[in-house]
Amino acid sequence: MMDEITLLKRIIQGETALFKVIVEKYKDISLTLAYSILKDKEEAEDIVQDSFLKAFVNLSKFNHQSTFRSWLYRIVVNTSYHSIEKRKIRKSSAIDDQVMDDIQSTETSEYRLLSNERKDAVQYVLSRMKITEALVLRLYYLGELSLSEIVDITGLSLSNVKVSLHRGRKNFGDQLRNLIGEELEDFL
Amino acid sequence: MNEEIIKELVNESLLKTSVDFTDSIMKKIGRQRTVFKLPRRSGILMGISIILIFSIPILWNYFTNRNTSVLLPSLFILLVFILINMCIKLKEVQRMISNMPTLVEPMNKIGTKFL
């Protein structure tokens, strides 16, 4: 398995089919980041496709001053923000509210959530948070990026990123607690 | 809430792309028209070289007090210069051609008609 720098060089030199490896590696996280901002999966997929195309076209301009993933995620985030400047954001319809009602009304003593309900609950909470806080949480935990990389991608100052991360953790926990209630221990 | 738990939960928010996502992107990449752009430095050097090439016969006439034609020698020198450049940049040309499927396919079709 070749390293990423060699892979990028070969793509720039003309082996464009190798770009598929890049797409496969980063597509899911890119989609999740775009979704954080756009709150619509279809639109997020379109934006991520555009972002990968932009990355491909501008690959020769990537100067390795940052990591490739932060460069790519910056394109995804900027393209997503650009898109919401043009359009009105639809209200989040990520999770059917009925699903949430079902979770909250369950009265079984031994509460066991199916894994998709747990995932839905997490998505629901993240979609209700401030865009910046949800985005920073995902960049930090999902993307496993450092604070300086997050600064690079979002354009926020380091102190803003730290504050967003701190508030994001707190709000995430609080909102999940409000949603799940007493069954939180079982949920975790 | 414990950070490890937050990490685990946030990781569960990972979305999956549709099945044909990658293929769709690769098709769009294949359709990208590549315009052969010289890097700026090469373009400037080439421009200067062409000016010098045409000025050689003119200067030759001037310093030798002759009045021979400048056109044919200039064109000959220019042709040699281009051929040398093409040999050096053969890989660039190959890459350019491989990135232009929109030209290659119709050209192939025309070619097979005459075979």
Coordinates of C-alpha atoms in Angstrom, one line a residue:
Chain A
M1 CA 0.0 0.0 0.0
M2 CA 1.7 3.2 -1.1
D3 CA 1.8 6.2 1.1
E4 CA -0.4 9.2 0.4
I5 CA 2.3 11.6 -0.9
T6 CA 3.4 9.1 -3.5
L7 CA -0.3 8.4 -4.4
L8 CA -0.9 12.1 -4.9
K9 CA 2.2 12.5 -7.0
R10 CA 1.2 9.7 -9.3
I11 CA -2.3 11.2 -9.7
I12 CA -0.8 14.6 -10.6
Q13 CA 1.5 12.8 -13.1
G14 CA -1.5 11.4 -14.9
E15 CA -2.6 8.2 -13.2
T16 CA -6.1 9.7 -12.5
A17 CA -7.7 6.3 -11.8
L18 CA -5.8 6.3 -8.5
F19 CA -7.9 9.2 -7.3
K20 CA -10.5 6.5 -6.5
V21 CA -8.4 5.5 -3.5
I22 CA -8.6 9.0 -2.2
V23 CA -12.4 9.1 -2.7
E24 CA -12.9 5.8 -0.9
K25 CA -10.7 6.9 2.0
Y26 CA -12.3 10.2 2.7
K27 CA -15.9 10.1 1.3
D28 CA -17.8 9.1 4.4
I29 CA -16.2 11.6 6.8
S30 CA -16.6 14.3 4.1
L31 CA -20.2 13.5 3.7
T32 CA -20.7 13.6 7.5
L33 CA -19.0 17.0 7.7
A34 CA -21.1 18.4 4.9
Y35 CA -24.2 17.0 6.5
S36 CA -23.3 18.8 9.7
I37 CA -23.6 22.1 7.9
L38 CA -26.3 21.4 5.3
K39 CA -28.5 19.0 7.4
D40 CA -29.7 17.3 4.2
K41 CA -28.1 14.1 3.0
E42 CA -28.8 14.4 -0.7
E43 CA -27.5 18.0 -0.8
A44 CA -24.5 17.0 1.2
E45 CA -23.7 14.2 -1.3
D46 CA -23.8 16.7 -4.2
I47 CA -21.6 19.1 -2.3
V48 CA -19.1 16.4 -1.5
Q49 CA -19.0 15.3 -5.1
D50 CA -18.3 18.9 -6.1
S51 CA -15.6 19.1 -3.4
F52 CA -13.8 16.0 -4.7
L53 CA -13.9 17.4 -8.2
K54 CA -12.4 20.7 -7.0
A55 CA -9.8 18.8 -5.1
F56 CA -8.9 16.8 -8.2
V57 CA -8.7 19.9 -10.5
N58 CA -6.6 21.8 -8.0
L59 CA -4.4 18.8 -6.8
S60 CA -1.3 20.3 -8.4
K61 CA -1.7 23.4 -6.2
F62 CA -1.7 21.4 -3.0
N63 CA 1.6 22.5 -1.4
H64 CA 1.8 20.1 1.6
Q65 CA 1.8 23.0 4.0
S66 CA -1.1 21.2 5.7
T67 CA -2.1 17.6 5.7
F68 CA -4.0 16.4 2.6
R69 CA -7.1 15.6 4.7
S70 CA -7.3 19.1 6.3
W71 CA -6.9 20.6 2.8
L72 CA -9.7 18.4 1.5
Y73 CA -12.0 18.9 4.5
R74 CA -11.4 22.7 4.2
I75 CA -12.8 22.4 0.6
V76 CA -15.8 20.4 1.8
V77 CA -16.5 22.9 4.6
N78 CA -16.1 26.0 2.5
T79 CA -18.2 24.5 -0.4
S80 CA -20.9 23.6 2.1
Y81 CA -21.0 27.1 3.7
H82 CA -21.1 28.5 0.2
S83 CA -24.1 26.4 -0.6
I84 CA -26.1 27.6 2.4
E85 CA -25.3 31.2 1.5
K86 CA -27.1 30.6 -1.7
R87 CA -30.0 28.6 -0.4
K88 CA -32.4 28.7 2.6
I89 CA -31.6 25.8 4.9
R90 CA -34.4 23.4 5.1
K91 CA -35.4 22.4 8.6
S92 CA -33.6 19.3 9.6
S93 CA -35.5 16.3 8.5
A94 CA -32.7 13.9 9.3
I95 CA -34.7 11.9 11.8
D96 CA -38.4 11.3 11.7
D97 CA -39.8 12.9 14.8
Q98 CA -41.9 9.8 15.2
V99 CA -38.7 7.8 15.9
M100 CA -37.9 10.2 18.7
D101 CA -41.4 9.9 20.1
D102 CA -41.0 6.1 20.1
I103 CA -37.7 6.3 22.0
Q104 CA -39.1 8.6 24.6
S105 CA -42.4 6.7 25.2
T106 CA -40.8 3.3 25.7
E107 CA -41.7 2.0 29.1
T108 CA -39.8 -1.3 29.3
S109 CA -37.9 -1.7 32.5
E110 CA -34.9 -3.2 30.8
Y111 CA -34.3 -0.6 28.2
R112 CA -32.3 -1.9 25.2
L113 CA -31.9 0.4 22.2
L114 CA -31.4 -1.1 18.8
S115 CA -28.1 0.2 17.4
N116 CA -29.9 2.2 14.7
E117 CA -32.1 3.9 17.3
R118 CA -28.9 4.9 19.1
K119 CA -27.4 6.2 15.9
D120 CA -30.6 8.1 15.1
A121 CA -30.6 9.7 18.6
V122 CA -27.0 10.8 18.2
Q123 CA -27.8 12.3 14.7
Y124 CA -30.9 14.0 16.1
V125 CA -28.9 15.6 18.9
L126 CA -26.1 16.7 16.6
S127 CA -28.5 18.1 14.1
R128 CA -30.1 20.3 16.8
M129 CA -26.8 21.7 18.0
K130 CA -25.2 24.9 16.6
I131 CA -23.6 24.2 13.3
T132 CA -20.1 25.2 14.6
E133 CA -20.3 23.1 17.7
A134 CA -21.5 20.0 15.8
L135 CA -18.9 20.5 13.1
V136 CA -16.0 21.0 15.6
L137 CA -17.1 17.9 17.5
R138 CA -17.1 15.8 14.3
L139 CA -13.8 17.2 13.1
Y140 CA -12.2 16.5 16.5
Y141 CA -13.6 13.0 17.2
L142 CA -14.6 11.6 13.8
G143 CA -11.9 13.3 11.7
E144 CA -9.3 12.9 14.5
L145 CA -7.9 16.2 13.7
S146 CA -5.8 18.4 15.9
L147 CA -6.9 21.8 17.1
S148 CA -4.6 23.5 14.7
E149 CA -6.0 21.5 11.8
I150 CA -9.5 22.5 12.9
V151 CA -8.4 26.1 13.0
D152 CA -7.1 25.7 9.4
I153 CA -10.3 24.1 8.2
T154 CA -12.9 26.3 9.9
G155 CA -11.1 29.6 9.8
L156 CA -12.0 30.1 13.5
S157 CA -9.4 31.2 16.0
L158 CA -7.8 28.7 18.3
S159 CA -9.7 30.0 21.3
N160 CA -13.0 29.8 19.4
V161 CA -12.3 26.2 18.5
K162 CA -11.5 25.4 22.1
V163 CA -14.7 27.1 23.3
S164 CA -16.8 25.4 20.6
L165 CA -15.4 22.1 21.6
H166 CA -16.0 22.6 25.3
R167 CA -19.5 23.9 24.7
G168 CA -20.2 21.2 22.1
R169 CA -19.3 18.4 24.6
K170 CA -21.5 20.0 27.2
N171 CA -24.5 20.6 24.9
F172 CA -24.2 17.2 23.4
G173 CA -24.3 15.5 26.8
D174 CA -27.1 17.8 28.0
Q175 CA -29.3 17.3 24.9
L176 CA -28.8 13.6 24.9
R177 CA -29.8 13.5 28.6
N178 CA -32.9 15.5 27.9
L179 CA -33.8 13.2 25.0
I180 CA -33.2 9.9 26.6
G181 CA -34.0 10.8 30.2
E182 CA -33.5 8.2 32.9
E183 CA -32.5 5.5 30.4
L184 CA -29.3 7.3 29.6
E185 CA -27.2 4.8 31.5
D186 CA -28.6 1.9 29.5
F187 CA -28.2 3.9 26.3
L188 CA -24.5 4.3 27.0
Chain B
M1 CA -20.3 12.9 30.1
N2 CA -17.1 11.1 29.7
E3 CA -14.9 12.1 26.7
E4 CA -14.5 8.5 25.6
I5 CA -18.3 8.1 25.5
I6 CA -18.7 11.3 23.5
K7 CA -16.1 10.1 21.1
E8 CA -17.8 6.8 20.6
L9 CA -21.2 8.4 20.1
V10 CA -20.0 11.0 17.7
N11 CA -18.2 8.3 15.7
E12 CA -21.6 6.6 15.4
S13 CA -22.9 9.7 13.5
L14 CA -20.7 8.7 10.5
L15 CA -22.8 8.7 7.4
K16 CA -22.3 6.3 4.5
T17 CA -22.4 7.5 0.9
S18 CA -24.6 5.9 -1.7
V19 CA -23.4 2.8 -3.5
D20 CA -22.5 4.5 -6.8
F21 CA -20.9 7.6 -5.2
T22 CA -17.3 6.8 -6.1
D23 CA -18.1 5.7 -9.7
S24 CA -20.1 8.8 -10.2
I25 CA -17.2 11.0 -9.2
M26 CA -14.7 9.0 -11.4
K27 CA -17.0 9.4 -14.4
K28 CA -17.1 13.2 -13.8
I29 CA -13.4 13.3 -13.5
G30 CA -13.1 11.4 -16.8
R31 CA -15.2 14.0 -18.5
Q32 CA -13.0 16.9 -17.2
R33 CA -11.6 18.7 -20.2
T34 CA -7.9 19.3 -19.7
V35 CA -6.7 22.5 -21.1
F36 CA -3.0 22.3 -21.7
K37 CA -1.7 25.2 -19.6
L38 CA 1.9 25.9 -19.6
P39 CA 3.3 26.8 -16.2
R40 CA 3.9 30.6 -16.2
R41 CA 7.7 30.3 -16.0
S42 CA 7.8 27.9 -19.0
G43 CA 5.5 30.2 -21.0
I44 CA 7.8 33.2 -20.4
L45 CA 10.9 31.3 -21.2
M46 CA 9.3 30.0 -24.4
G47 CA 8.2 33.5 -25.4
I48 CA 11.7 34.9 -24.9
S49 CA 13.2 31.9 -26.8
I50 CA 10.9 32.5 -29.8
I51 CA 11.9 36.2 -29.9
L52 CA 15.6 35.3 -29.7
I53 CA 15.2 32.7 -32.4
F54 CA 13.7 35.2 -34.9
S55 CA 16.2 37.8 -33.9
I56 CA 19.2 35.6 -34.7
P57 CA 19.0 35.9 -38.5
I58 CA 18.2 39.6 -38.3
L59 CA 21.2 40.2 -36.1
W60 CA 23.3 38.0 -38.4
N61 CA 22.3 40.2 -41.4
Y62 CA 23.0 43.3 -39.4
F63 CA 26.5 42.4 -38.3
T64 CA 27.6 40.8 -41.6
N65 CA 26.0 43.5 -43.7
R66 CA 24.1 41.0 -45.7
N67 CA 20.5 41.0 -46.7
T68 CA 19.6 37.3 -46.8
S69 CA 16.1 36.1 -46.0
V70 CA 15.4 35.7 -42.3
L71 CA 12.2 33.7 -42.6
L72 CA 13.4 30.3 -43.6
P73 CA 16.3 30.1 -41.1
S74 CA 14.1 31.4 -38.3
L75 CA 11.4 28.8 -39.1
F76 CA 14.1 26.1 -39.2
I77 CA 15.5 27.0 -35.8
L78 CA 12.0 27.3 -34.4
L79 CA 11.2 23.8 -35.7
V80 CA 14.3 22.3 -34.1
F81 CA 13.5 24.1 -30.8
I82 CA 9.9 22.8 -30.8
L83 CA 11.1 19.2 -31.5
I84 CA 13.6 19.3 -28.7
N85 CA 10.9 20.7 -26.3
M86 CA 8.5 18.0 -27.4
C87 CA 11.0 15.2 -26.7
I88 CA 11.7 16.7 -23.3
K89 CA 8.1 17.1 -22.5
L90 CA 6.8 13.9 -24.0
K91 CA 5.4 12.7 -20.7
E92 CA 3.4 16.0 -20.4
V93 CA 2.0 15.4 -23.9
Q94 CA 1.1 11.8 -23.0
R95 CA -0.7 12.9 -19.9
M96 CA -2.5 15.6 -21.8
I97 CA -3.8 13.1 -24.3
S98 CA -4.8 10.6 -21.7
N99 CA -6.8 13.3 -19.9
M100 CA -8.8 14.2 -23.1
P101 CA -11.2 11.2 -23.6
T102 CA -13.7 13.5 -25.2
L103 CA -11.2 14.0 -28.1
V104 CA -9.8 10.5 -28.2
E105 CA -13.2 8.7 -28.5
P106 CA -14.6 10.5 -31.5
M107 CA -11.1 10.4 -33.1
N108 CA -11.1 6.6 -32.6
K109 CA -14.5 6.4 -34.2
I110 CA -13.4 8.4 -37.2
G111 CA -10.3 6.3 -37.5
T112 CA -12.2 3.0 -37.5
K113 CA -14.5 4.2 -40.2
F114 CA -11.6 4.6 -42.6
L115 CA -10.0 1.2 -41.7

